[in-house]
mmCIF file of C-alpha atoms and ligand atoms in Angstrom:
data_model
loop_
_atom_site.group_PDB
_atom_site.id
_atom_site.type_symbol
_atom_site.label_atom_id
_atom_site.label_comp_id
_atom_site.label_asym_id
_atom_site.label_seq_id
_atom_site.Cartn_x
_atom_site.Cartn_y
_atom_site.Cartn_z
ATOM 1 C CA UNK J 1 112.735 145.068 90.218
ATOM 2 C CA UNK J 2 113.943 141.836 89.457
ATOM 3 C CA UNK J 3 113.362 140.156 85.693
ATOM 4 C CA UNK J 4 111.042 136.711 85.752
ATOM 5 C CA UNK J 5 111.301 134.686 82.671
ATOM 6 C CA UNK J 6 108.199 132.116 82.844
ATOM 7 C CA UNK J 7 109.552 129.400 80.258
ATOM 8 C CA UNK J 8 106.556 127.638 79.750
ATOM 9 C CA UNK J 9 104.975 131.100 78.433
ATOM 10 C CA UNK J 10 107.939 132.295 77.013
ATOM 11 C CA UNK J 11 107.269 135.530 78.401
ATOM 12 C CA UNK J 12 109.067 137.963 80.607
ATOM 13 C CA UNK J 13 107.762 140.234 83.383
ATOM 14 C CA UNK J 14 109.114 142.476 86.285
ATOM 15 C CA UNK J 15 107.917 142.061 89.565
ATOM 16 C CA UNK J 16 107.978 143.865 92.875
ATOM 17 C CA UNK J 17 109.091 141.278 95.010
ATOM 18 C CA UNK J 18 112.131 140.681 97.389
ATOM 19 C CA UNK J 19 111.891 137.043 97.662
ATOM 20 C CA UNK J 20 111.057 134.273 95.068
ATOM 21 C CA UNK J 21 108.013 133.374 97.675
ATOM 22 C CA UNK J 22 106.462 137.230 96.163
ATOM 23 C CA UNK J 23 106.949 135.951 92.885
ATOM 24 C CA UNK J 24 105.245 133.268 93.360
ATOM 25 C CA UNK J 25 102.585 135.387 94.951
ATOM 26 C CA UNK J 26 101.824 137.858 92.591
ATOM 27 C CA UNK J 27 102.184 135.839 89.651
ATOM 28 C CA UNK J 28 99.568 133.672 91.206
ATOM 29 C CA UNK J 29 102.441 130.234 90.595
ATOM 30 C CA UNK J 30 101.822 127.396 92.592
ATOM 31 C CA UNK J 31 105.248 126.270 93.682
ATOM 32 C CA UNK J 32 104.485 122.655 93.434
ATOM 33 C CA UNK J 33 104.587 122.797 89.581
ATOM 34 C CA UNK J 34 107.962 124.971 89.030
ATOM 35 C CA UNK J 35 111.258 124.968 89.943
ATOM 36 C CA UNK J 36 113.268 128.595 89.524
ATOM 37 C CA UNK J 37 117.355 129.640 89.096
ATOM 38 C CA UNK J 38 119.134 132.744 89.300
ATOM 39 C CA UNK J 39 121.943 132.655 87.074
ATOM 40 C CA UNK J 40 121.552 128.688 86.301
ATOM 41 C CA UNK J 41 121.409 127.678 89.818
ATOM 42 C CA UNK J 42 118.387 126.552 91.855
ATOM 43 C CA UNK J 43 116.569 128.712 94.841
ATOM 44 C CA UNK J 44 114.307 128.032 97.013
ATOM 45 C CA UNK J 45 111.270 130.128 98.177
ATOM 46 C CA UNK J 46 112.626 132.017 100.655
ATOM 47 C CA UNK J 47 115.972 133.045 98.725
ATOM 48 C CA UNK J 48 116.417 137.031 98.680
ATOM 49 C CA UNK J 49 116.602 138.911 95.459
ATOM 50 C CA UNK J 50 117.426 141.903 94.604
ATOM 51 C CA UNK J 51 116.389 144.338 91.409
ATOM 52 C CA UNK J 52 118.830 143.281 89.430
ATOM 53 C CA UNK J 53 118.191 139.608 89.503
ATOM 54 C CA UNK J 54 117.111 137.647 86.606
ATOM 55 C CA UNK J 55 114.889 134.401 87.410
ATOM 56 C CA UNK J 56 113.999 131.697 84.917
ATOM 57 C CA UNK J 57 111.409 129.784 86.177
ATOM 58 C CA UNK J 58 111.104 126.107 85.137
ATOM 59 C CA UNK J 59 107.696 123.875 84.717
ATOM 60 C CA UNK J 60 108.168 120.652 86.650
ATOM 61 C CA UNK J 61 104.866 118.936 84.533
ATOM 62 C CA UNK J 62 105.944 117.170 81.501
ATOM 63 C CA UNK J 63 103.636 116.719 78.454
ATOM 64 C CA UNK J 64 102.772 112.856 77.424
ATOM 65 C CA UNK N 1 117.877 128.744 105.351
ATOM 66 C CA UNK N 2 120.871 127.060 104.390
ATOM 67 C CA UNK N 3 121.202 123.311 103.804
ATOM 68 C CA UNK N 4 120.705 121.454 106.686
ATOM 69 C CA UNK N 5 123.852 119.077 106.729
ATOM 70 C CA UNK N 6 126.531 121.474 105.231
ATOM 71 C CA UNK N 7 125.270 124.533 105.861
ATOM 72 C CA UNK N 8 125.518 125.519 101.579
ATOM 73 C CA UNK N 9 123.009 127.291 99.462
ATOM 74 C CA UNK N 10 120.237 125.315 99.377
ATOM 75 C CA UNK N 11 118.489 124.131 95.651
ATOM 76 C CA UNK N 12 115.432 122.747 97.342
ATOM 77 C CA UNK N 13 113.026 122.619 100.356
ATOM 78 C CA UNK N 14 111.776 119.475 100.684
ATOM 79 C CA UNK N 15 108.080 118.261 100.329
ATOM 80 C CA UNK N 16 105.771 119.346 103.185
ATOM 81 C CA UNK N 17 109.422 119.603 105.432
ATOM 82 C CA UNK N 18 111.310 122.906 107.147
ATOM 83 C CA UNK N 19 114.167 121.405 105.239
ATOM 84 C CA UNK N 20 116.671 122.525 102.971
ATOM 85 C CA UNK N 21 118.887 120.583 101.235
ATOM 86 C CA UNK N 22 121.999 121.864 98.743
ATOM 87 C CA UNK N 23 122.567 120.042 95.425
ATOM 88 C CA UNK N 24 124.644 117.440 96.555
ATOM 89 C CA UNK N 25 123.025 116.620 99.763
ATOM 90 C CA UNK N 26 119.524 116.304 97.760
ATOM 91 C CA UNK N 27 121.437 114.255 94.973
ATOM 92 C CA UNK N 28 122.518 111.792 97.804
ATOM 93 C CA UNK N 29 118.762 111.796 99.258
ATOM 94 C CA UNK N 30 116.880 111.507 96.216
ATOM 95 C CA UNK N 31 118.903 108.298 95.360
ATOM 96 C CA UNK N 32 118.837 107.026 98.330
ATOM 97 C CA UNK N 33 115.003 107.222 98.350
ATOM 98 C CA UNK N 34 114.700 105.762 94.875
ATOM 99 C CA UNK N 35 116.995 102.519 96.009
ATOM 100 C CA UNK N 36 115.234 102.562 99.288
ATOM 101 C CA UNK N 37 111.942 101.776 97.592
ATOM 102 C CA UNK N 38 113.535 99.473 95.144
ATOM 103 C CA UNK N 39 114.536 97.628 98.456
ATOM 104 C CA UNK N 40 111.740 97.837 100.022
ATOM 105 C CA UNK N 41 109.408 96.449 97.701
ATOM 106 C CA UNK N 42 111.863 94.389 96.040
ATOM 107 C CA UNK N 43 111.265 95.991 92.787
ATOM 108 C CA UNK N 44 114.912 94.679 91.599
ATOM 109 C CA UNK N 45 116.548 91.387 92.489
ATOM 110 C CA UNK N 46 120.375 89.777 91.599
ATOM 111 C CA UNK N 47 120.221 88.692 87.894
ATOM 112 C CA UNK N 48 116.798 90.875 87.182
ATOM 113 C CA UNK N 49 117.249 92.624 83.369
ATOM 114 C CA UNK N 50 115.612 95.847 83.740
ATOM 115 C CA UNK N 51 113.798 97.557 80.815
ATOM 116 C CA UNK N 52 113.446 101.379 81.536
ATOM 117 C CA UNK N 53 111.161 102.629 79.408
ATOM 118 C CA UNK N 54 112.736 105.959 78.457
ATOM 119 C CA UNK N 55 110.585 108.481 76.640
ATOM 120 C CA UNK N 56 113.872 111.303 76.588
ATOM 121 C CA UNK N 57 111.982 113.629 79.069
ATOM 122 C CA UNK N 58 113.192 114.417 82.451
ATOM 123 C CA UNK N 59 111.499 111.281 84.299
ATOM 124 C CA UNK N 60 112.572 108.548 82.341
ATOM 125 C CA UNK N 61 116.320 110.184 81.872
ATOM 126 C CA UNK N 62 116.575 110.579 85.365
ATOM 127 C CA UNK N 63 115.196 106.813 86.279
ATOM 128 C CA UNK N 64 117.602 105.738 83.333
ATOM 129 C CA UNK N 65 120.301 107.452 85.521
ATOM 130 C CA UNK N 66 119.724 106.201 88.486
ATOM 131 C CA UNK N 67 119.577 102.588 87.511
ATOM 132 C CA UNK N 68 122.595 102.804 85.481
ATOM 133 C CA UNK N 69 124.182 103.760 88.247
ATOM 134 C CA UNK N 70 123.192 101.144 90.697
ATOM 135 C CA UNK N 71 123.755 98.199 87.765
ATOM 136 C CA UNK N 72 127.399 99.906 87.620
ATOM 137 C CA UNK N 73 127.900 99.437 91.415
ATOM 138 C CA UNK N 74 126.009 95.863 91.741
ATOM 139 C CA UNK N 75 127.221 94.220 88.666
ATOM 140 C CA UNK N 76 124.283 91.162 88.712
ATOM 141 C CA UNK N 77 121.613 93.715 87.535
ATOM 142 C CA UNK N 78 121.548 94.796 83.955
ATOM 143 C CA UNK N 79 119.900 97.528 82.518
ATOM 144 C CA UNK N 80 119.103 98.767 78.473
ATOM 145 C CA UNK N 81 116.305 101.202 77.757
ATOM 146 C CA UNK N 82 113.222 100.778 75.347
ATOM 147 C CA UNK N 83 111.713 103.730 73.562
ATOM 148 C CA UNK N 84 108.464 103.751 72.385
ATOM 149 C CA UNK N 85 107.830 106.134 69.100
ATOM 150 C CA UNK N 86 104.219 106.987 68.771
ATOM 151 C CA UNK N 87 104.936 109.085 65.501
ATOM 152 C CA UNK N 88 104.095 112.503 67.130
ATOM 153 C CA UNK N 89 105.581 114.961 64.466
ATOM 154 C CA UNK N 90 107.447 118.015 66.479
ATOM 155 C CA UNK N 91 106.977 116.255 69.559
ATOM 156 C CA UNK N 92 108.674 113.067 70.094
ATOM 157 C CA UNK N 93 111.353 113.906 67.182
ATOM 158 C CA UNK N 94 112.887 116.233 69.784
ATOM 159 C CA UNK N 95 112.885 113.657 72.796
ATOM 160 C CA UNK N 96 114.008 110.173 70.846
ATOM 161 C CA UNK N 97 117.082 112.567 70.211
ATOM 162 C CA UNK N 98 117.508 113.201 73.679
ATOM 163 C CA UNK N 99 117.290 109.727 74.744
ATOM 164 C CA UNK N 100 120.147 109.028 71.645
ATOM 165 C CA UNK N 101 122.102 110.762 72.925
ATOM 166 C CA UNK N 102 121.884 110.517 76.448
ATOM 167 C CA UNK N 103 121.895 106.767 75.999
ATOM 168 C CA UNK N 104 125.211 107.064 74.023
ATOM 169 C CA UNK N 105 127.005 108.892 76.502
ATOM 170 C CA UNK N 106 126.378 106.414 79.344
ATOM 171 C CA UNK N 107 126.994 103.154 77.160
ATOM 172 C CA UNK N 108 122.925 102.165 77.443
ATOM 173 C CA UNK N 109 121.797 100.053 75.182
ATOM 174 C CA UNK N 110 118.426 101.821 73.416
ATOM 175 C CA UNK N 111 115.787 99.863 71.825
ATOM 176 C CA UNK N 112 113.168 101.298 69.639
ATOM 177 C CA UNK N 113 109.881 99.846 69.095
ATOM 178 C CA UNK N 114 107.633 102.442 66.923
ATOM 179 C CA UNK N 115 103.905 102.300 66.192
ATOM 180 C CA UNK N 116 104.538 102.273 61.956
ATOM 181 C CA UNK N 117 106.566 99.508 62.157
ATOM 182 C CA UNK N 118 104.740 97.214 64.753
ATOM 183 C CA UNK N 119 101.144 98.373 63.914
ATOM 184 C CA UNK N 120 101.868 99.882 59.974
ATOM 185 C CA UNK N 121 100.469 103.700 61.342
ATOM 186 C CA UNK N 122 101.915 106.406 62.834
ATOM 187 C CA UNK N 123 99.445 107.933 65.923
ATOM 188 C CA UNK N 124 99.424 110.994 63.729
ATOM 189 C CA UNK N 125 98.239 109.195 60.447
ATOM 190 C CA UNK N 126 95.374 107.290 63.562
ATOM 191 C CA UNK N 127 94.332 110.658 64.502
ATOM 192 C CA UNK N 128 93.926 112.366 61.391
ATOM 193 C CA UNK N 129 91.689 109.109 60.011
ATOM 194 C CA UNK N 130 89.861 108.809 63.103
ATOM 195 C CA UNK N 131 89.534 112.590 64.220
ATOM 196 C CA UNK N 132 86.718 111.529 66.865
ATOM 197 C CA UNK N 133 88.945 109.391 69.080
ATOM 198 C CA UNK N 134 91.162 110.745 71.326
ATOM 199 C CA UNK N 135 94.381 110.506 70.755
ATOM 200 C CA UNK N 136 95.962 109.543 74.306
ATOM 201 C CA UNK N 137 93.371 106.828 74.564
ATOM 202 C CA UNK N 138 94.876 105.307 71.712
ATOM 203 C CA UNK N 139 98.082 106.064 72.270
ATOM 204 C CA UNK N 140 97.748 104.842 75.990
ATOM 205 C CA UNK N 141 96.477 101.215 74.619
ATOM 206 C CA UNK N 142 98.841 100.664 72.183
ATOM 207 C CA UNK N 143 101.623 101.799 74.259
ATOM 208 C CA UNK N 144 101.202 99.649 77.359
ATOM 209 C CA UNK N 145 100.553 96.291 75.177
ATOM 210 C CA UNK N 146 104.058 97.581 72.926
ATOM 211 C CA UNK N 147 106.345 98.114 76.133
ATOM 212 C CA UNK N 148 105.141 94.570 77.189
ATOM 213 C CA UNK N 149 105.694 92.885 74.019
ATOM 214 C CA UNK N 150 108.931 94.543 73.050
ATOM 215 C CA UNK N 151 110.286 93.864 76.715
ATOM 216 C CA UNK N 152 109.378 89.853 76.549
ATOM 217 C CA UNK N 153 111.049 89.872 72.967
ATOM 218 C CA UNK N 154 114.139 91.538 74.695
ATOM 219 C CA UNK N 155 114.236 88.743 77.670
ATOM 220 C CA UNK N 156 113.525 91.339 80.044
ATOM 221 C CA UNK N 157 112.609 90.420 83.513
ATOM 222 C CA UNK N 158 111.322 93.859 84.713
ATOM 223 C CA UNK N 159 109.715 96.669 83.351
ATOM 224 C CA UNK N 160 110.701 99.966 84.908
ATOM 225 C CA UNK N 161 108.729 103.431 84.418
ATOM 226 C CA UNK N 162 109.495 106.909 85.935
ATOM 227 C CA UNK N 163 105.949 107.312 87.088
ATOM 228 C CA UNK N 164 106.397 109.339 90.359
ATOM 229 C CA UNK N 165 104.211 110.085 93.332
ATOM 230 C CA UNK N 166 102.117 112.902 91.775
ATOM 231 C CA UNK N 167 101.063 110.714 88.640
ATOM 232 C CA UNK N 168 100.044 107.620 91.301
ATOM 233 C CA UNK N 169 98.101 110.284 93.564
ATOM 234 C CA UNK N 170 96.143 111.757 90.359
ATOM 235 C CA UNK N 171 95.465 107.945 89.483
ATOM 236 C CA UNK N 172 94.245 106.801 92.631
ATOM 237 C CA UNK N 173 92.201 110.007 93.260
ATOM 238 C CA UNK N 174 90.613 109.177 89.042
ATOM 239 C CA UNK N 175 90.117 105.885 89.236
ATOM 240 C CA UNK N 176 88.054 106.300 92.962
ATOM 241 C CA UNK N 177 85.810 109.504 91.653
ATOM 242 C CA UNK N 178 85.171 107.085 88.264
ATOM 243 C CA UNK N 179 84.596 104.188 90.411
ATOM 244 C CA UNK N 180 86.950 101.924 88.561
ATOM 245 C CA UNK N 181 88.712 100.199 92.059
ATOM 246 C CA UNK N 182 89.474 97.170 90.069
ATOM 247 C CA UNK N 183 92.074 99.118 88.265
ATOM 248 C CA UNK N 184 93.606 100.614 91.229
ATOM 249 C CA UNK N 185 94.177 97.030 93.046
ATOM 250 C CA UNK N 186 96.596 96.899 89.671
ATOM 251 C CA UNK N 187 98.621 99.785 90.731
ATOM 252 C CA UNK N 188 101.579 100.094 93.734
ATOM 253 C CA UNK N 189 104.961 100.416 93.399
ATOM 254 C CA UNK N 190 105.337 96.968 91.855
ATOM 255 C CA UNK N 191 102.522 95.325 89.101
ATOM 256 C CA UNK N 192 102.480 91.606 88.225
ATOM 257 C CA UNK N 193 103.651 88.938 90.241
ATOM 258 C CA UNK N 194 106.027 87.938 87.562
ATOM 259 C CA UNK N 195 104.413 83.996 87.628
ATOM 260 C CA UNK N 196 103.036 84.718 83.714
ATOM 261 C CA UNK N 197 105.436 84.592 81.603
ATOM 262 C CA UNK N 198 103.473 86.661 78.889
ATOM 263 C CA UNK N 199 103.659 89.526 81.457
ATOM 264 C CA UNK N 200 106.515 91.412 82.712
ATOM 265 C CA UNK N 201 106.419 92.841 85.769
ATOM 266 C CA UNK N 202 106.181 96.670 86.398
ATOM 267 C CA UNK N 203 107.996 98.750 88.986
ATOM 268 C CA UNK N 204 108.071 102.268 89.447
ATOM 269 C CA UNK N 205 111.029 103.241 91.559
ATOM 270 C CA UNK N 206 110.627 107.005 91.902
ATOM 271 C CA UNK N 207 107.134 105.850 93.329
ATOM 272 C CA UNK N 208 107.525 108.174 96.510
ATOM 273 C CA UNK N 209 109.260 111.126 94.956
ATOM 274 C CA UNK N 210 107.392 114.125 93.866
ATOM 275 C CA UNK N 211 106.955 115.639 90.239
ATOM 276 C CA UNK N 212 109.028 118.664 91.647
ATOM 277 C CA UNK N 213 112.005 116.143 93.220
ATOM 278 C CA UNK N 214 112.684 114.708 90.316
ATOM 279 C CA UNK N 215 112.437 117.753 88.142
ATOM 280 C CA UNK N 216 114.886 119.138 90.409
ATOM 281 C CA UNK N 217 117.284 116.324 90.367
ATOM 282 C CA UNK N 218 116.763 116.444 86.951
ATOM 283 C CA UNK N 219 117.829 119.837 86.521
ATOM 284 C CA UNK N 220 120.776 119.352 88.504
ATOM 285 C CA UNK N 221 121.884 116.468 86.460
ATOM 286 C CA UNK N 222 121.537 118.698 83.049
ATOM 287 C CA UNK N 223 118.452 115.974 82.287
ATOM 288 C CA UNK N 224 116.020 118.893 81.583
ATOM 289 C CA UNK N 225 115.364 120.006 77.996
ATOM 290 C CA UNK N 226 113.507 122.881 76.636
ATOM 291 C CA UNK N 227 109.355 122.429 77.619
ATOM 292 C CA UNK N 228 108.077 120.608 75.287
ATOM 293 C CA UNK N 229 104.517 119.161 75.312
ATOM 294 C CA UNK N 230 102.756 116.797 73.016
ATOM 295 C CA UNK N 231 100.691 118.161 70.421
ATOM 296 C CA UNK N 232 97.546 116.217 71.739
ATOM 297 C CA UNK N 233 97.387 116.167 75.278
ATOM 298 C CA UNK N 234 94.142 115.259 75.747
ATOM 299 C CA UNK N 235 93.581 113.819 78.773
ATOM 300 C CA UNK N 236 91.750 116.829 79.936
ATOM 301 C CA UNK N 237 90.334 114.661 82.937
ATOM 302 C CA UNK N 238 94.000 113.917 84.335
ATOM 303 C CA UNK N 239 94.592 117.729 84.337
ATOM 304 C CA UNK N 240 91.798 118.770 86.219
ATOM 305 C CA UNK N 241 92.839 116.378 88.768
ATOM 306 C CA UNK N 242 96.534 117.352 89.023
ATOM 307 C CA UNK N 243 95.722 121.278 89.605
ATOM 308 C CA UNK N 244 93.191 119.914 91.978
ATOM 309 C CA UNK N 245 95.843 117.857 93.953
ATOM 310 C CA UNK N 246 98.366 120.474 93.492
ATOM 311 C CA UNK N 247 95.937 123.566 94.680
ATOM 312 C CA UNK N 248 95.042 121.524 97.852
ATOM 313 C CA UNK N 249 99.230 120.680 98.108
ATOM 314 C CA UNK N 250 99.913 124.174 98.337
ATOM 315 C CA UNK N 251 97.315 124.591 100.635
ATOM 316 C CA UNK N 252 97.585 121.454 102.640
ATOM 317 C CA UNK N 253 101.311 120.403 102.355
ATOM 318 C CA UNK N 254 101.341 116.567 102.378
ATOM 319 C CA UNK N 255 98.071 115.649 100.870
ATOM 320 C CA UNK N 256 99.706 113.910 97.861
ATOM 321 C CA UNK N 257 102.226 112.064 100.059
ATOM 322 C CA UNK N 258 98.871 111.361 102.495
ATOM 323 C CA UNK N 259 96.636 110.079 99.580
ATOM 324 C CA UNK N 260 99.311 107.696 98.135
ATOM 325 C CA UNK N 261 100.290 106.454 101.660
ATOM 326 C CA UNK N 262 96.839 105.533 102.704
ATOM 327 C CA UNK N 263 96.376 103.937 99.020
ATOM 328 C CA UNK N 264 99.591 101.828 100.348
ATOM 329 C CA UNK N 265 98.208 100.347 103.139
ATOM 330 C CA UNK N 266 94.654 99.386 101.736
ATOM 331 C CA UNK N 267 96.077 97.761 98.441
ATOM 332 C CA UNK N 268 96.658 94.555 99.678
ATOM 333 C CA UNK N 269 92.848 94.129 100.730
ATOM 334 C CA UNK N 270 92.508 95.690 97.580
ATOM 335 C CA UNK N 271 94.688 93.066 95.300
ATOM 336 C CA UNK N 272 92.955 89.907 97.543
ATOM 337 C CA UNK N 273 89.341 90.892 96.102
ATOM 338 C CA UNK N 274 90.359 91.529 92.499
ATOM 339 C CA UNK N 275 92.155 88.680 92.490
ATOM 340 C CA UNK N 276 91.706 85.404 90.867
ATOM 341 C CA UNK N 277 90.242 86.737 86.833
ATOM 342 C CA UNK N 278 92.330 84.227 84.885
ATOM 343 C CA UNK N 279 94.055 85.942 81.999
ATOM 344 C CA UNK N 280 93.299 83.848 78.804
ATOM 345 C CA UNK N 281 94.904 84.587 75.409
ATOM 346 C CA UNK N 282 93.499 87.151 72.589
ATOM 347 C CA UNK N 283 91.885 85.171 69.889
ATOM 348 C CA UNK N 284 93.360 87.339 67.299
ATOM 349 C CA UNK N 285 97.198 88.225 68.169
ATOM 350 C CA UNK N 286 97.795 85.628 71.006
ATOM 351 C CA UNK N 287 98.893 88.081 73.594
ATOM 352 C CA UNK N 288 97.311 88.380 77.006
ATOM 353 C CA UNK N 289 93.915 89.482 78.252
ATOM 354 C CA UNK N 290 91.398 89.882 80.323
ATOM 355 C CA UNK N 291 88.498 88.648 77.724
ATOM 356 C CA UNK N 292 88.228 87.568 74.097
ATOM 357 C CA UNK N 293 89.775 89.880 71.569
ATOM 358 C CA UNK N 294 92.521 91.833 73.351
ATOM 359 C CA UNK N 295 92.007 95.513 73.680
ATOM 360 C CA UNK N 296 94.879 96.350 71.107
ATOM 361 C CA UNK N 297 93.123 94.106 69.174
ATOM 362 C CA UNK N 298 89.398 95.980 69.367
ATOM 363 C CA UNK N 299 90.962 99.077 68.980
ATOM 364 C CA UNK N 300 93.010 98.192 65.447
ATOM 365 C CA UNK N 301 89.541 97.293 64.403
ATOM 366 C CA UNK N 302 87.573 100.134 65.076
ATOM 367 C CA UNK N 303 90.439 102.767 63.622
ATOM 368 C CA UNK N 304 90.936 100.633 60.558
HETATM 369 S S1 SF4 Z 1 99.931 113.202 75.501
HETATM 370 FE FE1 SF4 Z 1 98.566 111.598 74.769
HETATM 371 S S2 SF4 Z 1 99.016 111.385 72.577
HETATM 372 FE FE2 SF4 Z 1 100.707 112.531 73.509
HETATM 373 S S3 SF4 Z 1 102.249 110.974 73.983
HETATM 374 FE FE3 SF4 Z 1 100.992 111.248 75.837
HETATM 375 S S4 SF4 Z 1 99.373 109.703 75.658
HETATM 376 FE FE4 SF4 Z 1 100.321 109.889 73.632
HETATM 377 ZN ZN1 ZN Z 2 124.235 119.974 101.955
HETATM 378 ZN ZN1 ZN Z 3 94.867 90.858 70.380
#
């Protein structure tokens, strides 16, 4: 299952999902407020992943 | 999907779209919409001096950027920055170092204007005196009247702020569920008519690009530092409204871009019937207002 670091937590989770999309879904994350990478680089919604993926995923809402 | 023009991995799909752009074909249309509003509303002009003000996070580096950039290619514009430091121990230490250094590496002039020096208190030493009033109300106040000030010392002809389309859609949607109308007919992509002198105009150039564009072209640009939010965050209001406008986003792609384009096209009848309050001078400090004593003004009083 593929690793999801939530920054803005600062926790880390597994999830069953094969796209970022199912992240999204069953971490309940709005994708309007985040942006996510796999190794440093950007992806999109519909981007594949596989179990050995690690995904950091990025607030987009700054504070003040 | 991949990118639509060059077929690459794509970094984003854009806003209530089917499309997918890579980094360099978003880079290309995320300027391009930034100097297509500046056009547009003719938020910059030959000879304008533009004042970003820069607070180190991801907006106001990535507006800094961009206008940079276009000063660099049409040499009649300049641009410096102005930083405004609140006092905010662990929170704006971080970000005025950010902006430093940022500013260093792209030869930008950085002005600081800080809250101890021009009003003798840090926000922190307000707050902890005053523990009833909220912080971002003060801060707010004191902030607007500082970037004003410190921009007409500075000769400045414009005021620039990395306000995007999700901060002007939660403002619209506030000020029309608190019925206060006469302070929306002072918002748009451009503020002030520039015709006071005591007033520099405001322009807001990433006006029709979303909190998640610009994150993203922040990210891509290595603008993004660690999260980092201020300690007081009040404005609990403001929140409730953005994970309104976000919730109904997801569910309704285009409702931000929908509520800030209707906005658009009533704000002209809007501006006519606010217009015409005369703008007299604060009896104590001398700078603009709307009545007597200047807001800044009522407020040092009432912390003090
Ligand atoms: S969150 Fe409030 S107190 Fe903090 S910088 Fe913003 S306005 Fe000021
Ligand atoms: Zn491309
Ligand atoms: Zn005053």
């Amino acid at each position: 299952m593929p690793t999801i670091f939530l920054e803005k937590e600062d926790v880390t989770k597994t999830v069953d999902a094969t796209t970022l999309k199912e992240v999204y879904e069953k971490l309940n994350i709005n994708s309007t407020t985040v942006i996510a990478t796999k190794n440093d680089e950007l992806i999109i919604e519909s981007t594949k992943l596989n179990s050995k993926d690690k995904i950091k995923i990025l607030p987009v809402i700054s504070g003040g | 999907m991949p990118c639509k023009f060059c077929k690459t991995n794509p970094v984003i799909n854009l806003p209530n779209s089917e499309i997918n752009l890579c980094k360099s074909c978003f880079i290309k249309y995320f300027e391009k919409k930034a100097i297509k509003t500046i056009k547009q509303y003719k938020l910059i002009e030959k000879n304008d001096h533009v004042m970003v003000a820069c607070s180190g996070g991801k907006d106001s580096l990535s507006l800094l950027y961009v206008l940079n950039k276009l000063s660099l290619k049409e040499r009649k514009i300049k641009v410096t920055a102005l930083l405004i430091d609140e006092g905010i121990k662990g929170y704006r230490d971080d970000s005025i170092k950010d902006a430093k250094k940022f500013c260093k590496e792209h030869k930008i002039k950085l002005h600081i204007a800080s809250y101890k020096k021009e009003l003798g208190k840090t926000l922190d030493q307000m707050k902890s005196q005053n523990p009833n009033k909220i912080a971002c109300s003060m801060c707010g106040v004191f902030r607007r009247s500082l970037l004003n000030k410190s921009s007409r010392e500075l000769k400045a002809t414009k005021l620039a702020t990395g306000h995007n389309l999700d901060d002007e859609a939660q403002s619209i949607l506030m000020n029309q569920l608190r019925n206060n109308i006469a302070l929306s007919s002072r918002m748009g992509p451009r503020t002030g008519t520039g015709k006071d002198p005591r007033f520099i105009p405001r322009i807001k150039p990433f006006y029709f690009l979303t909190e998640k564009e610009v994150a993203t072209y922040a990210f891509l640009k290595g603008l993004i530092s660690k999260f980092n939010e201020c300690t007081y965050n009040e404005d609990s209001y403001r929140f409730e409204i953005r994970d309104l406008l976000n919730n109904l986003e997801q569910k309704y792609p285009g409702t931000k871009h929908s509520l800030v384009a209707s906005f658009i096209e009533i704000l002209p009848t809007l501006k006519k019937s606010f217009k015409g309050k005369s703008i007299g001078i604060c009896k104590t400090c001398g700078e603009p207002t709307s009545s007597n004593i200047c807001k800044v003004c009522n407020l040092t009083k009432e912390i003090n």
